[in-house]
Amino acid sequence: MPSSAGAASNGNPAPVGIFDSGLGGLSVLRAIRTQLPHEALLYVADSLHAPYGLRDNEFITERTLAIGEWLVAQGAKALVVACNTATAESIALARGQLSIPIIGVEPGINPAASLSKSRIAGVLATQVTLRSERFRSLIERYAADCHFVCQPGHGLVEAVERCEIDTPEVRALLASYIEPMLAAGADTLVLGCTHYPFLDALIRDIAGPRLTLVDTSVAIARQLERVLDANGLRASEDTLPSPPKLYSTDDGTHMRRLASSLLGLDVPVEQVSIEARGAERDRSHA
Ligand code: DGL
């Protein structure tokens, strides 16, 4: 029998599952690869059903559970819900139903409160996230003395899903969201959706040095590291880094393009069909 120290040094080679409504979670995957280069990663983009920000709570919860179960069936040892919207609506339920540790993402209200000198910060996130109980309680807990200018980022997830990250139309849309924040005195902007870090060059171009951008992807990667350590799930440092496996519920063309241009990742994308229980129910009643 190997000793427990020997077992720890062998590490756990099972993959970490990551999922988002679409391509946004690739910004989290990028940070995880840098922080945890020895971990094998499986990423599911539910692009067929994006954006989640326009869906109802039941739909988002069913998709989160179905994709989480699918990743568990592929052998995932932990799950990163790399979607603020799915975290806000369904992480509590997912934690109750899935047998592996789950890490969610939340808008960086706490870091924004630490960074803002004017005590005024903008938040760009989906409507579902901004209306959620979790978001309200984040502000109460960490930033009761700050004023937040909250703006739903209508149209931005769709633009990133189409790989349109620097077109004049997206620039105009972003400017219409950001300029009122600047006019209100914001000095900090929370990117409260994992799709938005892919727009950061455009945002910096519009706002210049007037806004400090808060993107929580590095913090999520560190949190994943802590959770893996706490559960004895880390891969061995002897494991050679391997490219992540990418899956999409649509044909994956845009995912392949975005992963290549923004992450330098030239890997195939496998199309998968993952049905939620509600979909089966609806069909059997049809
Ligand atoms: N990346 C998702 C998030 O962080 C986008 C949600 C959506 O599809 O609307 O919220």
mmCIF file of C-alpha atoms and ligand atoms in Angstrom:
data_model
loop_
_atom_site.group_PDB
_atom_site.id
_atom_site.type_symbol
_atom_site.label_atom_id
_atom_site.label_comp_id
_atom_site.label_asym_id
_atom_site.label_seq_id
_atom_site.Cartn_x
_atom_site.Cartn_y
_atom_site.Cartn_z
ATOM 1 C CA MET A 1 0.000 0.000 0.000
ATOM 2 C CA PRO A 2 1.437 3.432 -0.854
ATOM 3 C CA SER A 3 1.781 5.804 2.097
ATOM 4 C CA SER A 4 -0.504 8.821 2.149
ATOM 5 C CA ALA A 5 2.530 11.065 1.409
ATOM 6 C CA GLY A 6 3.243 8.880 -1.637
ATOM 7 C CA ALA A 7 -0.388 9.129 -2.751
ATOM 8 C CA ALA A 8 -0.250 12.942 -2.485
ATOM 9 C CA SER A 9 2.910 13.179 -4.564
ATOM 10 C CA ASN A 10 1.321 10.969 -7.259
ATOM 11 C CA GLY A 11 -1.402 13.553 -7.449
ATOM 12 C CA ASN A 12 -4.875 13.233 -8.886
ATOM 13 C CA PRO A 13 -4.803 13.195 -12.700
ATOM 14 C CA ALA A 14 -8.587 13.595 -13.173
ATOM 15 C CA PRO A 15 -9.610 16.728 -15.088
ATOM 16 C CA VAL A 16 -11.216 19.905 -13.785
ATOM 17 C CA GLY A 17 -14.498 20.715 -15.562
ATOM 18 C CA ILE A 18 -15.226 24.308 -16.527
ATOM 19 C CA PHE A 19 -18.411 25.589 -18.088
ATOM 20 C CA ASP A 20 -20.016 28.782 -19.252
ATOM 21 C CA SER A 21 -23.084 29.735 -21.257
ATOM 22 C CA GLY A 22 -20.629 30.222 -24.093
ATOM 23 C CA LEU A 23 -17.154 31.504 -24.813
ATOM 24 C CA GLY A 24 -16.753 33.891 -21.864
ATOM 25 C CA GLY A 25 -15.461 31.244 -19.496
ATOM 26 C CA LEU A 26 -12.405 30.942 -21.739
ATOM 27 C CA SER A 27 -11.179 34.059 -19.879
ATOM 28 C CA VAL A 28 -11.336 31.966 -16.675
ATOM 29 C CA LEU A 29 -9.762 28.946 -18.384
ATOM 30 C CA ARG A 30 -6.878 31.221 -19.458
ATOM 31 C CA ALA A 31 -6.210 32.201 -15.830
ATOM 32 C CA ILE A 32 -6.534 28.585 -14.617
ATOM 33 C CA ARG A 33 -3.993 27.353 -17.177
ATOM 34 C CA THR A 34 -1.505 29.953 -15.967
ATOM 35 C CA GLN A 35 -2.115 29.258 -12.277
ATOM 36 C CA LEU A 36 -2.435 25.464 -12.484
ATOM 37 C CA PRO A 37 -0.470 24.320 -15.550
ATOM 38 C CA HIS A 38 -0.439 20.650 -14.520
ATOM 39 C CA GLU A 39 -4.205 20.282 -14.317
ATOM 40 C CA ALA A 40 -6.088 18.623 -17.188
ATOM 41 C CA LEU A 41 -9.065 20.809 -18.185
ATOM 42 C CA LEU A 42 -12.387 20.084 -19.883
ATOM 43 C CA TYR A 43 -14.347 23.140 -21.026
ATOM 44 C CA VAL A 44 -17.976 23.155 -22.134
ATOM 45 C CA ALA A 45 -19.429 26.200 -23.919
ATOM 46 C CA ASP A 46 -23.223 26.064 -23.996
ATOM 47 C CA SER A 47 -23.209 28.409 -26.992
ATOM 48 C CA LEU A 48 -26.360 26.858 -28.459
ATOM 49 C CA HIS A 49 -28.244 28.346 -25.500
ATOM 50 C CA ALA A 50 -26.325 31.611 -24.955
ATOM 51 C CA PRO A 51 -27.004 34.180 -23.729
ATOM 52 C CA TYR A 52 -28.267 32.900 -20.371
ATOM 53 C CA GLY A 53 -28.862 36.518 -19.335
ATOM 54 C CA LEU A 54 -32.109 36.474 -21.308
ATOM 55 C CA ARG A 55 -33.342 33.143 -19.901
ATOM 56 C CA ASP A 56 -35.483 32.368 -16.889
ATOM 57 C CA ASN A 57 -34.105 30.932 -13.660
ATOM 58 C CA GLU A 58 -35.444 27.431 -14.254
ATOM 59 C CA PHE A 59 -33.768 27.189 -17.638
ATOM 60 C CA ILE A 60 -30.408 28.370 -16.290
ATOM 61 C CA THR A 61 -30.577 25.937 -13.357
ATOM 62 C CA GLU A 62 -31.457 22.981 -15.588
ATOM 63 C CA ARG A 63 -28.586 23.747 -17.970
ATOM 64 C CA THR A 64 -26.128 24.126 -15.075
ATOM 65 C CA LEU A 65 -27.154 20.784 -13.581
ATOM 66 C CA ALA A 66 -27.154 18.954 -16.927
ATOM 67 C CA ILE A 67 -23.702 20.230 -17.903
ATOM 68 C CA GLY A 68 -22.350 19.652 -14.382
ATOM 69 C CA GLU A 69 -23.604 16.043 -14.482
ATOM 70 C CA TRP A 70 -22.121 15.576 -17.945
ATOM 71 C CA LEU A 71 -18.728 16.797 -16.727
ATOM 72 C CA VAL A 72 -18.927 14.497 -13.678
ATOM 73 C CA ALA A 73 -19.653 11.611 -16.088
ATOM 74 C CA GLN A 74 -16.467 12.565 -18.016
ATOM 75 C CA GLY A 75 -14.543 12.113 -14.759
ATOM 76 C CA ALA A 76 -14.249 15.734 -13.576
ATOM 77 C CA LYS A 77 -12.905 16.004 -10.017
ATOM 78 C CA ALA A 78 -14.090 19.608 -9.534
ATOM 79 C CA LEU A 79 -16.352 22.015 -11.397
ATOM 80 C CA VAL A 80 -15.801 25.695 -12.142
ATOM 81 C CA VAL A 81 -19.047 27.443 -13.058
ATOM 82 C CA ALA A 82 -17.283 30.140 -15.096
ATOM 83 C CA CYS A 83 -20.498 32.103 -15.540
ATOM 84 C CA ASN A 84 -21.699 34.829 -13.188
ATOM 85 C CA THR A 85 -25.281 34.351 -14.342
ATOM 86 C CA ALA A 86 -25.340 30.579 -13.719
ATOM 87 C CA THR A 87 -23.567 31.072 -10.388
ATOM 88 C CA ALA A 88 -26.118 33.662 -9.283
ATOM 89 C CA GLU A 89 -29.081 31.464 -10.183
ATOM 90 C CA SER A 90 -28.029 27.911 -9.591
ATOM 91 C CA ILE A 91 -24.838 27.290 -7.668
ATOM 92 C CA ALA A 92 -26.575 26.508 -4.374
ATOM 93 C CA LEU A 93 -28.683 23.824 -6.040
ATOM 94 C CA ALA A 94 -25.731 22.454 -8.010
ATOM 95 C CA ARG A 95 -23.747 22.118 -4.771
ATOM 96 C CA GLY A 96 -26.601 20.068 -3.332
ATOM 97 C CA GLN A 97 -26.840 17.773 -6.348
ATOM 98 C CA LEU A 98 -23.324 17.184 -7.645
ATOM 99 C CA SER A 99 -20.801 15.108 -5.753
ATOM 100 C CA ILE A 100 -17.682 17.169 -6.565
ATOM 101 C CA PRO A 101 -16.426 20.527 -5.230
ATOM 102 C CA ILE A 102 -17.911 23.483 -7.136
ATOM 103 C CA ILE A 103 -16.359 26.920 -7.572
ATOM 104 C CA GLY A 104 -18.490 29.783 -8.847
ATOM 105 C CA VAL A 105 -17.748 33.278 -10.105
ATOM 106 C CA GLU A 106 -19.175 36.512 -8.755
ATOM 107 C CA PRO A 107 -18.797 40.137 -9.788
ATOM 108 C CA GLY A 108 -15.746 41.650 -8.065
ATOM 109 C CA ILE A 109 -17.650 43.940 -5.717
ATOM 110 C CA ASN A 110 -15.224 43.411 -2.855
ATOM 111 C CA PRO A 111 -12.073 44.256 -4.874
ATOM 112 C CA ALA A 112 -13.872 47.244 -6.423
ATOM 113 C CA ALA A 113 -14.695 48.578 -2.963
ATOM 114 C CA SER A 114 -11.017 48.266 -2.007
ATOM 115 C CA LEU A 115 -9.795 49.954 -5.189
ATOM 116 C CA SER A 116 -12.252 52.814 -5.674
ATOM 117 C CA LYS A 117 -11.095 56.173 -4.370
ATOM 118 C CA SER A 118 -14.191 58.047 -5.519
ATOM 119 C CA ARG A 119 -16.398 55.360 -3.842
ATOM 120 C CA ILE A 120 -18.320 55.210 -7.113
ATOM 121 C CA ALA A 121 -17.930 52.160 -9.330
ATOM 122 C CA GLY A 122 -19.596 50.877 -12.468
ATOM 123 C CA VAL A 123 -20.793 47.292 -12.813
ATOM 124 C CA LEU A 124 -21.376 45.696 -16.198
ATOM 125 C CA ALA A 125 -23.154 42.349 -15.887
ATOM 126 C CA THR A 126 -26.162 40.517 -17.246
ATOM 127 C CA GLN A 127 -29.629 41.573 -16.167
ATOM 128 C CA VAL A 128 -30.080 38.227 -14.368
ATOM 129 C CA THR A 129 -26.891 38.745 -12.342
ATOM 130 C CA LEU A 130 -27.733 42.339 -11.449
ATOM 131 C CA ARG A 131 -31.214 41.387 -10.262
ATOM 132 C CA SER A 132 -30.054 38.403 -8.225
ATOM 133 C CA GLU A 133 -30.202 38.077 -4.477
ATOM 134 C CA ARG A 134 -26.518 37.048 -4.450
ATOM 135 C CA PHE A 135 -25.520 40.327 -6.112
ATOM 136 C CA ARG A 136 -27.544 42.400 -3.662
ATOM 137 C CA SER A 137 -25.992 40.609 -0.723
ATOM 138 C CA LEU A 138 -22.453 41.062 -2.134
ATOM 139 C CA ILE A 139 -22.985 44.825 -2.090
ATOM 140 C CA GLU A 140 -24.463 44.761 1.402
ATOM 141 C CA ARG A 141 -21.628 42.637 2.730
ATOM 142 C CA TYR A 142 -18.629 44.304 1.131
ATOM 143 C CA ALA A 143 -19.484 47.704 -0.218
ATOM 144 C CA ALA A 144 -22.318 49.351 1.655
ATOM 145 C CA ASP A 145 -20.393 52.669 1.563
ATOM 146 C CA CYS A 146 -19.960 52.650 -2.252
ATOM 147 C CA HIS A 147 -22.331 53.762 -4.944
ATOM 148 C CA PHE A 148 -22.611 51.337 -7.864
ATOM 149 C CA VAL A 149 -23.769 52.381 -11.312
ATOM 150 C CA CYS A 150 -25.171 49.056 -12.551
ATOM 151 C CA GLN A 151 -25.562 48.577 -16.271
ATOM 152 C CA PRO A 152 -26.875 45.420 -17.976
ATOM 153 C CA GLY A 153 -24.510 44.675 -20.852
ATOM 154 C CA HIS A 154 -27.253 43.978 -23.409
ATOM 155 C CA GLY A 155 -25.741 42.783 -26.679
ATOM 156 C CA LEU A 156 -22.199 42.234 -25.405
ATOM 157 C CA VAL A 157 -22.398 38.462 -24.807
ATOM 158 C CA GLU A 158 -23.877 38.028 -28.289
ATOM 159 C CA ALA A 159 -21.037 40.105 -29.794
ATOM 160 C CA VAL A 160 -18.331 38.016 -28.097
ATOM 161 C CA GLU A 161 -20.147 34.818 -29.143
ATOM 162 C CA ARG A 162 -19.824 36.058 -32.756
ATOM 163 C CA CYS A 163 -16.122 36.862 -32.125
ATOM 164 C CA GLU A 164 -16.891 40.570 -32.670
ATOM 165 C CA ILE A 165 -14.609 42.112 -30.121
ATOM 166 C CA ASP A 166 -13.416 45.242 -31.880
ATOM 167 C CA THR A 167 -16.099 46.371 -34.322
ATOM 168 C CA PRO A 168 -17.412 49.970 -34.481
ATOM 169 C CA GLU A 169 -20.864 48.690 -33.386
ATOM 170 C CA VAL A 170 -19.506 47.054 -30.231
ATOM 171 C CA ARG A 171 -17.397 50.128 -29.491
ATOM 172 C CA ALA A 172 -20.501 52.353 -29.753
ATOM 173 C CA LEU A 173 -22.493 50.000 -27.517
ATOM 174 C CA LEU A 174 -19.743 49.894 -24.900
ATOM 175 C CA ALA A 175 -19.317 53.679 -25.014
ATOM 176 C CA SER A 176 -23.049 54.098 -24.394
ATOM 177 C CA TYR A 177 -22.696 51.942 -21.250
ATOM 178 C CA ILE A 178 -19.426 53.374 -19.947
ATOM 179 C CA GLU A 179 -19.770 57.105 -20.561
ATOM 180 C CA PRO A 180 -22.670 57.526 -18.092
ATOM 181 C CA MET A 181 -20.551 55.736 -15.468
ATOM 182 C CA LEU A 182 -17.679 58.154 -16.042
ATOM 183 C CA ALA A 183 -20.086 61.076 -15.912
ATOM 184 C CA ALA A 184 -21.350 59.798 -12.547
ATOM 185 C CA GLY A 185 -17.783 59.846 -11.186
ATOM 186 C CA ALA A 186 -16.916 56.143 -11.369
ATOM 187 C CA ASP A 187 -13.195 55.360 -11.193
ATOM 188 C CA THR A 188 -13.567 51.562 -11.184
ATOM 189 C CA LEU A 189 -15.447 49.160 -13.451
ATOM 190 C CA VAL A 190 -16.432 45.649 -12.427
ATOM 191 C CA LEU A 191 -16.531 43.223 -15.357
ATOM 192 C CA GLY A 192 -19.351 41.124 -13.922
ATOM 193 C CA CYS A 193 -19.621 38.663 -16.787
ATOM 194 C CA THR A 194 -16.874 36.344 -17.958
ATOM 195 C CA HIS A 195 -17.408 37.352 -21.585
ATOM 196 C CA TYR A 196 -16.394 40.964 -20.931
ATOM 197 C CA PRO A 197 -12.635 40.529 -20.287
ATOM 198 C CA PHE A 198 -12.402 39.802 -24.015
ATOM 199 C CA LEU A 199 -13.580 43.388 -24.563
ATOM 200 C CA ASP A 200 -11.036 44.927 -22.201
ATOM 201 C CA ALA A 201 -8.859 46.474 -24.944
ATOM 202 C CA LEU A 202 -11.905 48.289 -26.310
ATOM 203 C CA ILE A 203 -13.003 49.367 -22.823
ATOM 204 C CA ARG A 204 -9.523 50.737 -22.056
ATOM 205 C CA ASP A 205 -9.596 52.554 -25.367
ATOM 206 C CA ILE A 206 -12.897 54.219 -24.478
ATOM 207 C CA ALA A 207 -12.175 54.992 -20.818
ATOM 208 C CA GLY A 208 -8.398 55.463 -20.925
ATOM 209 C CA PRO A 209 -6.828 55.543 -17.453
ATOM 210 C CA ARG A 210 -10.012 56.878 -15.852
ATOM 211 C CA LEU A 211 -11.338 53.405 -14.953
ATOM 212 C CA THR A 212 -9.576 50.574 -13.153
ATOM 213 C CA LEU A 213 -11.004 47.312 -14.497
ATOM 214 C CA VAL A 214 -11.876 44.525 -12.061
ATOM 215 C CA ASP A 215 -11.765 41.045 -13.588
ATOM 216 C CA THR A 216 -11.956 38.168 -11.125
ATOM 217 C CA SER A 217 -10.553 35.375 -13.316
ATOM 218 C CA VAL A 218 -7.182 35.239 -11.525
ATOM 219 C CA ALA A 219 -8.950 35.171 -8.142
ATOM 220 C CA ILE A 220 -11.111 32.253 -9.372
ATOM 221 C CA ALA A 221 -8.021 30.319 -10.447
ATOM 222 C CA ARG A 222 -6.495 30.856 -6.991
ATOM 223 C CA GLN A 223 -9.729 29.778 -5.339
ATOM 224 C CA LEU A 224 -9.725 26.607 -7.456
ATOM 225 C CA GLU A 225 -6.150 25.949 -6.337
ATOM 226 C CA ARG A 226 -7.190 26.304 -2.667
ATOM 227 C CA VAL A 227 -10.189 24.008 -3.121
ATOM 228 C CA LEU A 228 -8.142 21.330 -4.907
ATOM 229 C CA ASP A 229 -5.503 21.497 -2.158
ATOM 230 C CA ALA A 230 -8.070 21.344 0.621
ATOM 231 C CA ASN A 231 -9.594 18.211 -0.937
ATOM 232 C CA GLY A 232 -6.305 16.504 -1.844
ATOM 233 C CA LEU A 233 -7.201 16.740 -5.533
ATOM 234 C CA ARG A 234 -4.178 18.483 -7.083
ATOM 235 C CA ALA A 235 -2.459 16.897 -10.081
ATOM 236 C CA SER A 236 1.177 15.970 -9.642
ATOM 237 C CA GLU A 237 3.728 18.619 -10.596
ATOM 238 C CA ASP A 238 5.327 15.915 -12.740
ATOM 239 C CA THR A 239 2.271 15.922 -15.031
ATOM 240 C CA LEU A 240 3.189 17.418 -18.386
ATOM 241 C CA PRO A 241 0.891 20.335 -19.295
ATOM 242 C CA SER A 242 -1.623 19.285 -21.942
ATOM 243 C CA PRO A 243 -4.021 21.414 -23.987
ATOM 244 C CA PRO A 244 -7.557 21.648 -22.605
ATOM 245 C CA LYS A 245 -10.337 19.670 -24.245
ATOM 246 C CA LEU A 246 -12.927 22.028 -25.665
ATOM 247 C CA TYR A 247 -16.584 21.088 -26.165
ATOM 248 C CA SER A 248 -19.430 23.170 -27.520
ATOM 249 C CA THR A 249 -23.159 22.625 -27.820
ATOM 250 C CA ASP A 250 -23.060 24.469 -31.177
ATOM 251 C CA ASP A 251 -20.733 23.644 -34.063
ATOM 252 C CA GLY A 252 -17.767 25.232 -32.280
ATOM 253 C CA THR A 253 -16.575 27.413 -35.180
ATOM 254 C CA HIS A 254 -16.511 30.620 -33.152
ATOM 255 C CA MET A 255 -15.026 28.895 -30.134
ATOM 256 C CA ARG A 256 -12.173 27.592 -32.205
ATOM 257 C CA ARG A 257 -11.546 31.055 -33.651
ATOM 258 C CA LEU A 258 -11.655 32.850 -30.278
ATOM 259 C CA ALA A 259 -9.508 30.242 -28.518
ATOM 260 C CA SER A 260 -6.933 30.538 -31.276
ATOM 261 C CA SER A 261 -6.847 34.338 -31.546
ATOM 262 C CA LEU A 262 -7.123 35.257 -27.854
ATOM 263 C CA LEU A 263 -5.608 32.272 -26.064
ATOM 264 C CA GLY A 264 -3.217 31.022 -28.743
ATOM 265 C CA LEU A 265 -4.920 27.632 -28.408
ATOM 266 C CA ASP A 266 -5.191 25.755 -31.685
ATOM 267 C CA VAL A 267 -7.164 22.711 -30.625
ATOM 268 C CA PRO A 268 -10.244 21.032 -32.092
ATOM 269 C CA VAL A 269 -13.656 21.709 -30.611
ATOM 270 C CA GLU A 270 -15.952 18.731 -30.212
ATOM 271 C CA GLN A 271 -19.661 19.331 -30.653
ATOM 272 C CA VAL A 272 -21.707 17.713 -27.883
ATOM 273 C CA SER A 273 -25.395 17.392 -27.200
ATOM 274 C CA ILE A 274 -26.249 17.771 -23.514
ATOM 275 C CA GLU A 275 -29.927 17.665 -22.710
ATOM 276 C CA ALA A 276 -31.473 19.093 -19.593
ATOM 277 C CA ARG A 277 -34.035 16.966 -17.752
ATOM 278 C CA GLY A 278 -36.674 19.587 -18.533
ATOM 279 C CA ALA A 279 -36.088 19.054 -22.257
ATOM 280 C CA GLU A 280 -36.704 15.295 -21.860
ATOM 281 C CA ARG A 281 -39.815 16.054 -19.808
ATOM 282 C CA ASP A 282 -41.111 18.489 -22.433
ATOM 283 C CA ARG A 283 -40.588 15.940 -25.218
ATOM 284 C CA SER A 284 -42.251 13.078 -23.377
ATOM 285 C CA HIS A 285 -45.323 15.313 -22.827
ATOM 286 C CA ALA A 286 -45.399 16.449 -26.461
HETATM 287 N N1 DGL B 1 -20.389 34.551 -19.252
HETATM 288 C C1 DGL B 1 -21.704 34.652 -18.698
HETATM 289 C C2 DGL B 1 -21.652 35.363 -17.343
HETATM 290 O O1 DGL B 1 -20.572 35.467 -16.756
HETATM 291 C C3 DGL B 1 -22.627 35.237 -19.704
HETATM 292 C C4 DGL B 1 -24.058 35.017 -19.367
HETATM 293 C C5 DGL B 1 -24.967 35.019 -20.550
HETATM 294 O O2 DGL B 1 -24.866 34.089 -21.357
HETATM 295 O O3 DGL B 1 -25.805 35.918 -20.636
HETATM 296 O O4 DGL B 1 -22.644 35.797 -16.814
#
